[in-house]
């Protein structure tokens, strides 16, 4: 039997606020355990929480960026459960009246745009963190760090519209890009600012009803998400094929083993005994509030991508890669402004030239060195100065790779590097001829074959000359002169 996968994601996003959701404690990551706490986030009896307006603003902004409808009246609810990292015995969340509903994020599947529906976006607070002693050489104890407790979160719940692990990754990528563009979160996945629970089920192809789902909790990397989904889909299909049944449950992904394991049977909403939080006022959001926030929205990734294709005649793929991150898009556009070759310069496709360098060398180094583009030593000015050195014939495209490498290692300007390393391209014909004659003298057999009709050997000779000149000979000059010299020997 053939199966179809159905996936819905619940994404938790840490909002970019200075203070917590209901108290004035700092949200700063990495503080000493239990430093960022007060009676409110410690859950002491009798304290009164106060809603962080900035957290509401950021959630409204997200709702606008994902085309959600914002509820004019929404409120917080208590989600009751016991866990040592939750001193109050309940989490403040939103339940029957979330801030926003019914939006979407667009992804591209096989070249076609597909909309993934957003069911709801609501605000909530994070819980604390348990640190188990075995990791600290103290296997009999567990420690509790309350710093995270009360950190403002937004939960973005998708419709079960996703059909494969690749689509799930694409959706997360797009959503993350949007959240970064609108600056509602730093989206640092390693620090837990962006994490997701994946709901997965399988059903026979053609079936109209969904299969029973399992929920895989708390994944904080794209790779884990994809691995966990792949494992989970196979597990469910294998179970069904063996005549078994899928039980609705919560599972955990073990990244070391690459498997998911059952954590607990799935709790139902009624288990939590949700009720409106009597300590907090409902939030009324009028159209003025919404419109004020709308004016703060920047150009979003989809719009930027379309503009890049139109304005710079870039291939769709380039525009996609360059706009995944706002800072990479600005780096690219800064280069465009600085490069600024006049249209009659005869230099074609300037934007594409820059795009090739940014998508190629720049992104490669950033990935290898695990660097943010803001901290990259090769500034747009340096990159475009280097491109101008290629354009005016000072260096070859091949040498440019060496110059680039030196630029990011030393932070020196391309001109200085070219001067210091003697990388200036050899265009002087007599110098090139000297090298060509050496190559001809050293390879009598190839010369004879070439003259016997093996025209393809020309690339061999070009290669030899480039090698001997350490890549500095101008390839056009080499080509032209080689043909002349070979014709006359
Ligand atoms: P629960 O109440 O169990 O948390 P929800 O209906 O709130 O379930 O849905 C939670 C998430 O699970 C949503 O992202 C939704 O799209 C997804 N989902 C719902 N049903 C299925 C299913 N059968 N298979 C996969 N995902 C599903
Ligand atoms: Mg759920
Ligand atoms: Zn506090």
Coordinates of C-alpha atoms and ligand atoms in Angstrom, one line a residue:
X1 CA 0.0 0.0 0.0
X2 CA 1.1 3.6 -0.7
X3 CA 0.9 6.1 2.2
X4 CA 0.6 9.8 2.3
X5 CA 2.2 11.8 5.2
X6 CA 0.3 14.6 7.0
X7 CA 2.2 17.0 9.2
X8 CA 1.1 20.0 11.3
X9 CA 3.7 22.1 13.2
X10 CA 3.4 23.9 16.5
X11 CA 6.2 26.5 16.5
X12 CA 7.3 28.2 19.7
X13 CA 9.0 31.6 19.2
X14 CA 10.7 33.5 22.0
X15 CA 9.7 37.2 21.6
X16 CA 12.3 39.8 21.4
X17 CA 11.5 41.8 24.6
X18 CA 13.8 43.1 27.3
X19 CA 11.6 41.9 30.1
X20 CA 9.4 38.8 30.8
X21 CA 5.8 38.3 29.9
X22 CA 4.3 39.3 33.2
X23 CA 7.1 40.8 35.3
X24 CA 10.1 43.1 34.8
X25 CA 12.8 40.4 35.1
X26 CA 15.4 40.3 32.3
X27 CA 15.0 37.9 29.4
X28 CA 18.8 37.8 28.8
X29 CA 20.1 34.4 27.8
X30 CA 22.9 32.8 29.7
X31 CA 22.6 34.4 33.1
X32 CA 23.6 32.5 36.2
X33 CA 20.8 30.1 37.1
X34 CA 17.8 31.6 39.0
X35 CA 19.3 35.2 38.7
X36 CA 16.5 36.5 36.5
X37 CA 13.7 35.8 38.9
X38 CA 11.2 37.6 41.1
X39 CA 8.2 36.6 43.2
X40 CA 6.0 36.8 40.0
X41 CA 7.9 34.4 37.8
X42 CA 8.7 32.2 40.8
X43 CA 5.0 31.8 41.1
X44 CA 4.7 33.0 44.7
X45 CA 1.1 33.1 46.1
X46 CA -0.6 36.4 46.0
X47 CA 1.5 38.1 43.4
X48 CA -0.2 39.9 40.4
X49 CA 1.1 39.5 36.8
X50 CA 1.0 42.5 34.4
X51 CA 0.9 42.0 30.6
X52 CA 4.0 43.1 28.7
X53 CA 2.7 45.4 26.0
X54 CA 5.7 44.9 23.7
X55 CA 5.0 41.2 23.6
X56 CA 1.5 41.9 22.4
X57 CA 2.8 44.3 19.8
X58 CA 5.3 41.7 18.5
X59 CA 2.5 39.1 18.3
X60 CA 0.3 41.5 16.4
X61 CA 3.1 42.2 14.0
X62 CA 3.6 38.5 13.4
X63 CA -0.1 38.1 12.8
X64 CA -0.1 40.9 10.2
X65 CA 3.0 39.4 8.5
X66 CA 1.3 36.0 8.1
X67 CA -2.1 37.4 7.0
X68 CA -3.9 36.3 10.1
X69 CA -7.1 37.9 11.4
X70 CA -6.5 39.6 14.7
X71 CA -9.2 39.1 17.4
X72 CA -10.5 42.5 18.8
X73 CA -11.0 40.8 22.1
X74 CA -8.7 38.1 23.4
X75 CA -7.5 36.9 26.8
X76 CA -5.2 34.7 28.8
X77 CA -6.1 31.3 30.3
X78 CA -4.5 29.1 32.8
X79 CA -3.3 25.7 31.6
X80 CA -3.1 23.6 34.7
X81 CA -0.5 20.8 35.1
X82 CA 2.2 19.8 37.5
X83 CA 5.9 19.7 36.7
X84 CA 8.9 20.7 38.8
X85 CA 9.9 23.5 36.3
X86 CA 6.4 25.1 36.7
X87 CA 6.2 26.4 40.3
X88 CA 2.8 28.0 39.9
X89 CA 1.2 24.7 38.9
X90 CA -0.2 26.3 35.8
X91 CA 1.2 28.0 32.7
X92 CA -0.4 31.3 31.5
X93 CA -1.4 30.8 27.9
X94 CA -4.2 31.6 25.6
X95 CA -6.9 29.1 24.9
X96 CA -10.4 29.8 23.5
X97 CA -9.6 33.4 22.5
X98 CA -6.1 33.5 20.9
X99 CA -4.8 36.8 19.6
X100 CA -4.9 35.7 15.9
X101 CA -6.4 33.1 13.6
X102 CA -6.6 32.0 10.0
X103 CA -3.4 33.1 8.2
X104 CA -0.9 31.4 5.9
X105 CA 2.8 31.1 4.9
X106 CA 3.7 30.4 1.3
X107 CA 6.2 27.8 0.4
X108 CA 7.5 26.6 -2.9
X109 CA 7.1 22.9 -3.8
X110 CA 8.5 21.6 -7.1
X111 CA 8.4 25.2 -8.4
X112 CA 4.8 25.8 -7.4
X113 CA 3.6 28.1 -4.6
X114 CA 1.7 26.2 -1.9
X115 CA 0.0 27.9 1.0
X116 CA 0.4 26.4 4.5
X117 CA -2.5 27.5 6.6
X118 CA -1.9 29.0 10.1
X119 CA -4.6 27.9 12.5
X120 CA -3.8 30.3 15.3
X121 CA -1.1 32.4 17.0
X122 CA -1.3 32.8 20.7
X123 CA 0.9 34.3 23.5
X124 CA 2.1 32.3 26.4
X125 CA 4.9 32.2 29.0
X126 CA 7.8 29.7 29.0
X127 CA 8.4 27.3 31.9
X128 CA 11.7 26.9 33.8
X129 CA 14.4 24.3 33.0
X130 CA 15.4 21.1 34.7
X131 CA 19.1 20.2 34.7
X132 CA 19.7 16.6 35.5
X133 CA 22.7 15.9 37.7
X134 CA 24.0 13.1 35.7
X135 CA 25.3 15.6 33.2
X136 CA 27.1 17.4 36.1
X137 CA 28.6 14.2 37.6
X138 CA 25.9 14.1 40.3
X139 CA 23.4 11.5 39.2
X140 CA 21.3 11.6 42.3
X141 CA 20.1 15.2 41.9
X142 CA 18.2 17.4 39.5
X143 CA 18.4 21.1 39.5
X144 CA 15.8 23.7 38.6
X145 CA 16.6 27.0 36.8
X146 CA 13.7 29.4 36.8
X147 CA 15.4 32.0 34.5
X148 CA 13.3 30.9 31.5
X149 CA 10.0 30.9 33.5
X150 CA 7.8 33.7 32.3
X151 CA 9.8 34.4 29.1
X152 CA 7.3 35.7 26.5
X153 CA 6.6 33.1 23.8
X154 CA 4.3 33.0 20.8
X155 CA 3.0 29.7 19.6
X156 CA 2.2 29.5 15.9
X157 CA 0.1 26.5 15.0
X158 CA -0.1 25.3 11.4
X159 CA -3.0 23.5 9.7
X160 CA -2.2 19.9 8.8
X161 CA -1.3 21.1 5.3
X162 CA 2.3 19.8 5.2
X163 CA 2.9 16.6 3.2
X164 CA 6.6 15.7 3.6
X165 CA 9.7 16.4 5.8
X166 CA 11.0 18.6 3.0
X167 CA 7.8 20.7 3.0
X168 CA 8.1 20.9 6.8
X169 CA 11.7 22.2 6.5
X170 CA 10.6 24.7 3.8
X171 CA 7.8 26.0 6.0
X172 CA 10.1 26.4 9.0
X173 CA 12.6 28.2 6.8
X174 CA 10.0 30.6 5.4
X175 CA 8.5 31.2 8.8
X176 CA 11.9 31.9 10.3
X177 CA 12.7 34.3 7.5
X178 CA 9.5 36.2 8.2
X179 CA 10.1 36.4 11.9
X180 CA 13.7 37.6 11.4
X181 CA 12.6 40.2 8.9
X182 CA 10.0 41.7 11.2
X183 CA 12.5 41.4 14.1
X184 CA 10.1 39.8 16.6
X185 CA 12.6 37.2 17.6
X186 CA 16.3 36.5 17.3
X187 CA 15.2 33.0 16.1
X188 CA 18.4 31.5 17.7
X189 CA 17.6 27.9 17.5
X190 CA 20.6 26.7 19.6
X191 CA 19.4 29.0 22.5
X192 CA 15.9 27.7 22.1
X193 CA 14.4 30.9 20.8
X194 CA 12.7 28.9 18.0
X195 CA 11.6 25.3 18.5
X196 CA 8.9 23.2 17.2
X197 CA 6.6 20.3 18.0
X198 CA 5.8 18.2 14.9
X199 CA 2.5 16.4 14.6
X200 CA 2.7 13.5 12.2
X201 CA 0.3 10.9 10.8
X202 CA 0.2 8.7 7.7
X203 CA -2.8 7.5 5.7
X204 CA -3.4 5.4 2.6
X205 CA -3.1 7.5 -0.5
X206 CA -6.6 8.5 -1.5
X207 CA -8.1 8.3 2.0
X208 CA -10.2 11.3 2.9
X209 CA -9.7 11.1 6.7
X210 CA -6.5 11.7 8.6
X211 CA -4.7 8.9 10.4
X212 CA -4.0 9.0 14.2
X213 CA -1.1 11.4 14.9
X214 CA 1.9 11.3 17.1
X215 CA 3.5 14.5 18.4
X216 CA 7.3 14.8 18.4
X217 CA 8.3 17.4 21.0
X218 CA 10.7 20.2 21.1
X219 CA 13.1 20.1 18.1
X220 CA 15.5 23.0 17.9
X221 CA 17.2 22.4 14.6
X222 CA 16.1 21.9 11.0
X223 CA 18.2 18.8 10.7
X224 CA 16.6 17.2 13.8
X225 CA 13.1 18.1 12.5
X226 CA 13.8 16.4 9.2
X227 CA 15.5 13.3 10.8
X228 CA 12.7 12.9 13.4
X229 CA 10.0 13.2 10.8
X230 CA 11.7 10.7 8.5
X231 CA 12.1 8.2 11.3
X232 CA 8.5 8.8 12.6
X233 CA 6.9 8.3 9.1
X234 CA 8.8 5.0 8.6
X235 CA 7.8 3.8 12.1
X236 CA 4.2 4.6 11.5
X237 CA 4.1 2.9 8.1
X238 CA 5.9 -0.2 9.4
X239 CA 3.5 -0.4 12.4
X240 CA 0.5 -0.3 10.0
X241 CA 2.0 -2.7 7.6
X242 CA 2.6 -5.2 10.4
X243 CA -1.1 -4.9 11.3
X244 CA -0.5 -2.7 14.3
X245 CA -2.2 0.5 15.3
X246 CA -0.8 4.0 15.9
X247 CA -1.5 5.3 19.3
X248 CA -2.0 9.0 19.9
X249 CA 1.0 10.0 22.0
X250 CA 3.8 12.4 22.7
X251 CA 7.2 11.3 21.6
X252 CA 10.7 12.6 22.0
X253 CA 13.5 12.6 19.4
X254 CA 16.8 11.2 20.4
X255 CA 19.3 12.9 18.1
X256 CA 22.2 10.6 19.0
X257 CA 20.3 7.5 18.0
X258 CA 18.2 9.2 15.3
X259 CA 14.9 7.7 16.7
X260 CA 11.8 8.9 18.4
X261 CA 10.7 7.3 21.7
X262 CA 7.3 7.4 23.5
X263 CA 7.3 9.9 26.3
X264 CA 3.7 9.9 27.4
X265 CA 0.2 9.1 26.1
X266 CA -1.3 12.3 24.7
X267 CA -3.1 14.5 27.1
X268 CA -6.4 16.1 26.0
X269 CA -7.2 19.7 26.3
X270 CA -9.8 18.9 29.0
X271 CA -7.0 17.4 31.1
X272 CA -5.6 20.9 31.6
X273 CA -8.7 22.4 33.1
X274 CA -8.2 25.6 31.1
X275 CA -10.0 28.6 32.5
X276 CA -9.6 32.4 32.0
X277 CA -6.9 33.8 34.2
X278 CA -8.7 36.0 36.8
X279 CA -5.5 38.0 37.5
X280 CA -5.2 39.4 34.0
X281 CA -7.4 41.8 32.1
X282 CA -8.6 40.8 28.6
X283 CA -6.9 42.6 25.8
X284 CA -8.9 44.7 23.4
X285 CA -7.1 45.4 20.2
X286 CA -8.7 48.2 18.2
X287 CA -8.0 49.1 14.5
X288 CA -5.8 52.1 15.5
X289 CA -3.5 49.8 17.4
X290 CA -3.3 47.3 14.5
X291 CA -2.7 50.1 11.9
X292 CA 0.1 51.6 14.0
X293 CA 1.8 48.3 14.0
X294 CA 1.2 47.8 10.3
X295 CA 3.2 50.9 9.5
X296 CA 6.3 49.3 11.2
X297 CA 6.2 46.2 8.9
X298 CA 9.2 46.1 6.6
X299 CA 9.3 44.6 3.1
X300 CA 8.7 40.9 3.7
X301 CA 10.7 38.0 2.1
X302 CA 8.1 37.2 -0.6
X303 CA 7.9 40.8 -1.7
X304 CA 11.7 41.2 -1.7
X305 CA 12.1 38.0 -3.6
X306 CA 9.7 39.1 -6.3
X307 CA 11.4 42.6 -6.4
X308 CA 14.9 41.0 -6.8
X309 CA 13.7 39.0 -9.8
X310 CA 12.0 42.1 -11.4
X311 CA 14.5 44.8 -10.5
X312 CA 17.8 42.9 -11.0
X313 CA 16.6 40.3 -13.5
X314 CA 17.9 37.5 -11.2
X315 CA 16.8 33.9 -11.6
X316 CA 14.1 32.9 -9.2
X317 CA 16.6 30.6 -7.4
X318 CA 19.1 33.4 -6.8
X319 CA 16.4 35.7 -5.4
X320 CA 15.2 32.9 -3.1
X321 CA 18.6 32.2 -1.7
X322 CA 19.5 35.9 -1.3
X323 CA 16.3 36.9 0.5
X324 CA 16.1 34.0 3.0
X325 CA 17.9 36.3 5.4
X326 CA 17.4 40.0 5.6
X327 CA 21.0 40.7 6.3
X328 CA 22.2 38.8 3.3
X329 CA 19.7 40.6 1.1
X330 CA 21.0 44.0 2.4
X331 CA 24.6 42.8 1.8
X332 CA 23.7 42.0 -1.8
X333 CA 21.9 45.3 -2.3
X334 CA 24.8 47.3 -0.7
X335 CA 27.1 45.6 -3.3
X336 CA 24.8 46.5 -6.1
X337 CA 24.9 50.2 -5.0
X338 CA 28.7 50.2 -4.7
X339 CA 29.4 48.3 -7.9
X340 CA 27.4 50.6 -10.0
X341 CA 29.0 50.0 -13.4
X342 CA 27.5 52.3 -16.0
X343 CA 25.1 50.5 -18.4
X344 CA 27.4 51.3 -21.4
X345 CA 30.5 49.8 -19.7
X346 CA 30.0 46.6 -21.6
X347 CA 29.9 44.7 -18.4
X348 CA 26.8 42.5 -18.5
X349 CA 24.7 41.1 -15.8
X350 CA 26.2 43.0 -12.9
X351 CA 23.6 41.8 -10.4
X352 CA 24.1 38.2 -11.5
X353 CA 27.9 38.7 -11.0
X354 CA 27.4 39.9 -7.5
X355 CA 24.8 37.2 -6.8
X356 CA 27.2 34.5 -7.9
X357 CA 29.8 35.8 -5.5
X358 CA 27.4 36.2 -2.6
X359 CA 25.7 32.8 -3.2
X360 CA 29.1 31.1 -3.9
X361 CA 32.1 32.3 -1.9
X362 CA 30.4 34.5 0.6
X363 CA 27.8 32.0 1.8
X364 CA 30.3 29.2 1.7
X365 CA 32.7 31.0 4.0
X366 CA 29.9 32.1 6.4
X367 CA 28.8 28.4 6.6
X368 CA 32.3 27.0 7.0
X369 CA 33.2 29.5 9.7
X370 CA 29.7 29.6 11.2
X371 CA 29.7 33.4 10.9
X372 CA 26.9 36.0 10.7
X373 CA 27.2 38.2 7.7
X374 CA 27.3 41.3 10.0
X375 CA 30.6 40.0 11.4
X376 CA 32.0 39.1 8.0
X377 CA 35.5 40.7 7.3
X378 CA 34.8 41.1 3.6
X379 CA 32.6 44.2 3.4
X380 CA 30.4 45.0 0.4
X381 CA 33.0 47.7 -0.4
X382 CA 35.8 45.2 -0.5
X383 CA 33.9 42.7 -2.6
X384 CA 32.9 45.3 -5.2
X385 CA 36.4 46.8 -5.3
X386 CA 37.7 43.3 -6.1
X387 CA 35.1 42.9 -8.8
X388 CA 36.3 46.2 -10.3
X389 CA 39.8 44.8 -10.4
X390 CA 38.5 41.9 -12.5
X391 CA 36.6 44.2 -14.8
X392 CA 39.6 46.4 -15.5
X393 CA 41.9 43.4 -16.2
X394 CA 44.1 43.8 -13.1
X395 CA 43.3 40.3 -11.9
X396 CA 41.7 37.2 -13.5
X397 CA 38.5 35.7 -12.2
X398 CA 40.6 32.8 -10.9
X399 CA 43.0 34.9 -9.0
X400 CA 40.0 36.7 -7.6
X401 CA 39.2 33.6 -5.6
X402 CA 42.7 33.8 -4.0
X403 CA 42.2 37.5 -3.3
X404 CA 38.8 36.8 -1.7
X405 CA 40.4 34.2 0.5
X406 CA 43.1 36.6 1.6
X407 CA 40.5 39.4 2.2
X408 CA 38.5 37.4 4.7
X409 CA 41.5 36.0 6.5
X410 CA 43.4 39.3 6.8
X411 CA 40.7 42.0 6.3
X412 CA 43.0 43.8 3.9
X413 CA 41.8 45.6 0.9
X414 CA 41.9 43.8 -2.5
X415 CA 44.3 46.4 -3.9
X416 CA 46.8 45.8 -1.1
X417 CA 46.6 42.1 -1.4
X418 CA 47.1 42.2 -5.2
X419 CA 50.2 44.5 -4.7
X420 CA 51.7 42.5 -1.7
X421 CA 51.2 39.1 -3.3
X422 CA 52.2 40.2 -6.8
X423 CA 48.9 38.9 -8.2
X424 CA 48.6 41.3 -11.0
X425 CA 47.4 39.6 -14.2
X426 CA 50.0 39.2 -16.9
X427 CA 48.6 40.7 -20.1
X428 CA 51.9 41.7 -21.5
X429 CA 52.1 39.5 -24.6
X430 CA 55.8 39.0 -24.6
X431 CA 55.7 37.7 -21.1
X432 CA 52.9 35.3 -22.0
X433 CA 54.7 34.1 -25.1
X434 CA 57.7 33.2 -23.0
X435 CA 55.6 30.9 -20.9
X436 CA 53.8 29.5 -24.0
X437 CA 57.1 28.7 -25.7
X438 CA 58.3 26.8 -22.6
X439 CA 55.1 24.8 -22.5
X440 CA 55.5 24.0 -26.2
X441 CA 59.1 22.9 -25.7
X442 CA 58.2 20.7 -22.8
X443 CA 55.4 18.8 -24.5
X444 CA 56.5 17.7 -28.0
X445 CA 54.1 14.8 -28.2
X446 CA 51.0 16.9 -27.5
X447 CA 52.2 19.4 -30.0
X448 CA 52.5 16.7 -32.6
X449 CA 49.1 15.4 -31.8
X450 CA 47.6 18.8 -31.9
X451 CA 49.1 19.5 -35.3
X452 CA 47.8 16.0 -36.3
X453 CA 44.3 17.3 -35.8
X454 CA 43.6 16.8 -32.1
X455 CA 42.1 20.3 -31.7
X456 CA 40.8 19.5 -28.2
X457 CA 44.3 19.6 -26.9
X458 CA 44.1 23.3 -26.8
X459 CA 42.5 23.2 -23.4
X460 CA 45.5 21.1 -22.2
X461 CA 47.9 23.8 -23.4
X462 CA 45.8 26.6 -21.8
X463 CA 45.9 24.6 -18.6
X464 CA 49.6 24.2 -18.7
X465 CA 50.2 27.9 -19.4
X466 CA 47.9 28.9 -16.5
X467 CA 49.6 26.5 -14.2
X468 CA 53.1 27.7 -15.1
X469 CA 52.0 31.4 -14.7
X470 CA 50.4 30.5 -11.4
X471 CA 47.0 31.5 -12.7
X472 CA 48.2 35.0 -13.5
X473 CA 48.2 34.9 -17.3
X474 CA 45.2 36.6 -18.8
X475 CA 43.2 33.6 -20.2
X476 CA 41.9 35.5 -23.3
X477 CA 45.5 36.5 -24.2
X478 CA 46.7 33.0 -23.6
X479 CA 44.1 31.5 -25.9
X480 CA 44.8 33.9 -28.7
X481 CA 48.6 33.6 -28.5
X482 CA 48.6 29.8 -28.1
X483 CA 46.7 29.3 -31.3
X484 CA 49.1 31.6 -33.1
X485 CA 52.2 30.0 -31.7
X486 CA 51.0 26.4 -32.2
X487 CA 50.1 27.2 -35.7
X488 CA 53.7 28.4 -36.4
X489 CA 55.8 25.7 -34.8
Ligands
LIG1 P1 -4.1 18.8 19.9 O1 -5.3 19.3 20.5 O2 -3.9 17.3 20.0 O3 -2.8 19.6 20.2 P2 -4.7 20.2 17.5 O4 -5.9 19.9 16.7 O5 -4.6 21.4 18.3 O6 -4.3 18.9 18.3 O7 -3.5 20.2 16.4 C1 -2.2 20.4 16.8 C2 -1.4 20.3 15.6 O8 -1.5 19.0 15.0 C3 -1.8 21.3 14.5 O9 -0.6 21.8 13.9 C4 -2.5 20.4 13.5 O10 -2.3 20.9 12.2 C5 -1.8 19.1 13.6 N1 -2.7 18.0 13.3 C6 -4.0 17.8 13.7 N2 -4.4 16.6 13.2 C7 -3.4 16.0 12.6 C8 -3.2 14.7 12.0 N3 -4.1 13.8 11.9 N4 -2.0 14.5 11.4 C9 -1.0 15.4 11.5 N5 -1.1 16.5 12.1 C10 -2.3 16.9 12.6
LIG2 MG1 -0.6 20.2 20.7
LIG3 ZN1 10.2 37.9 37.4

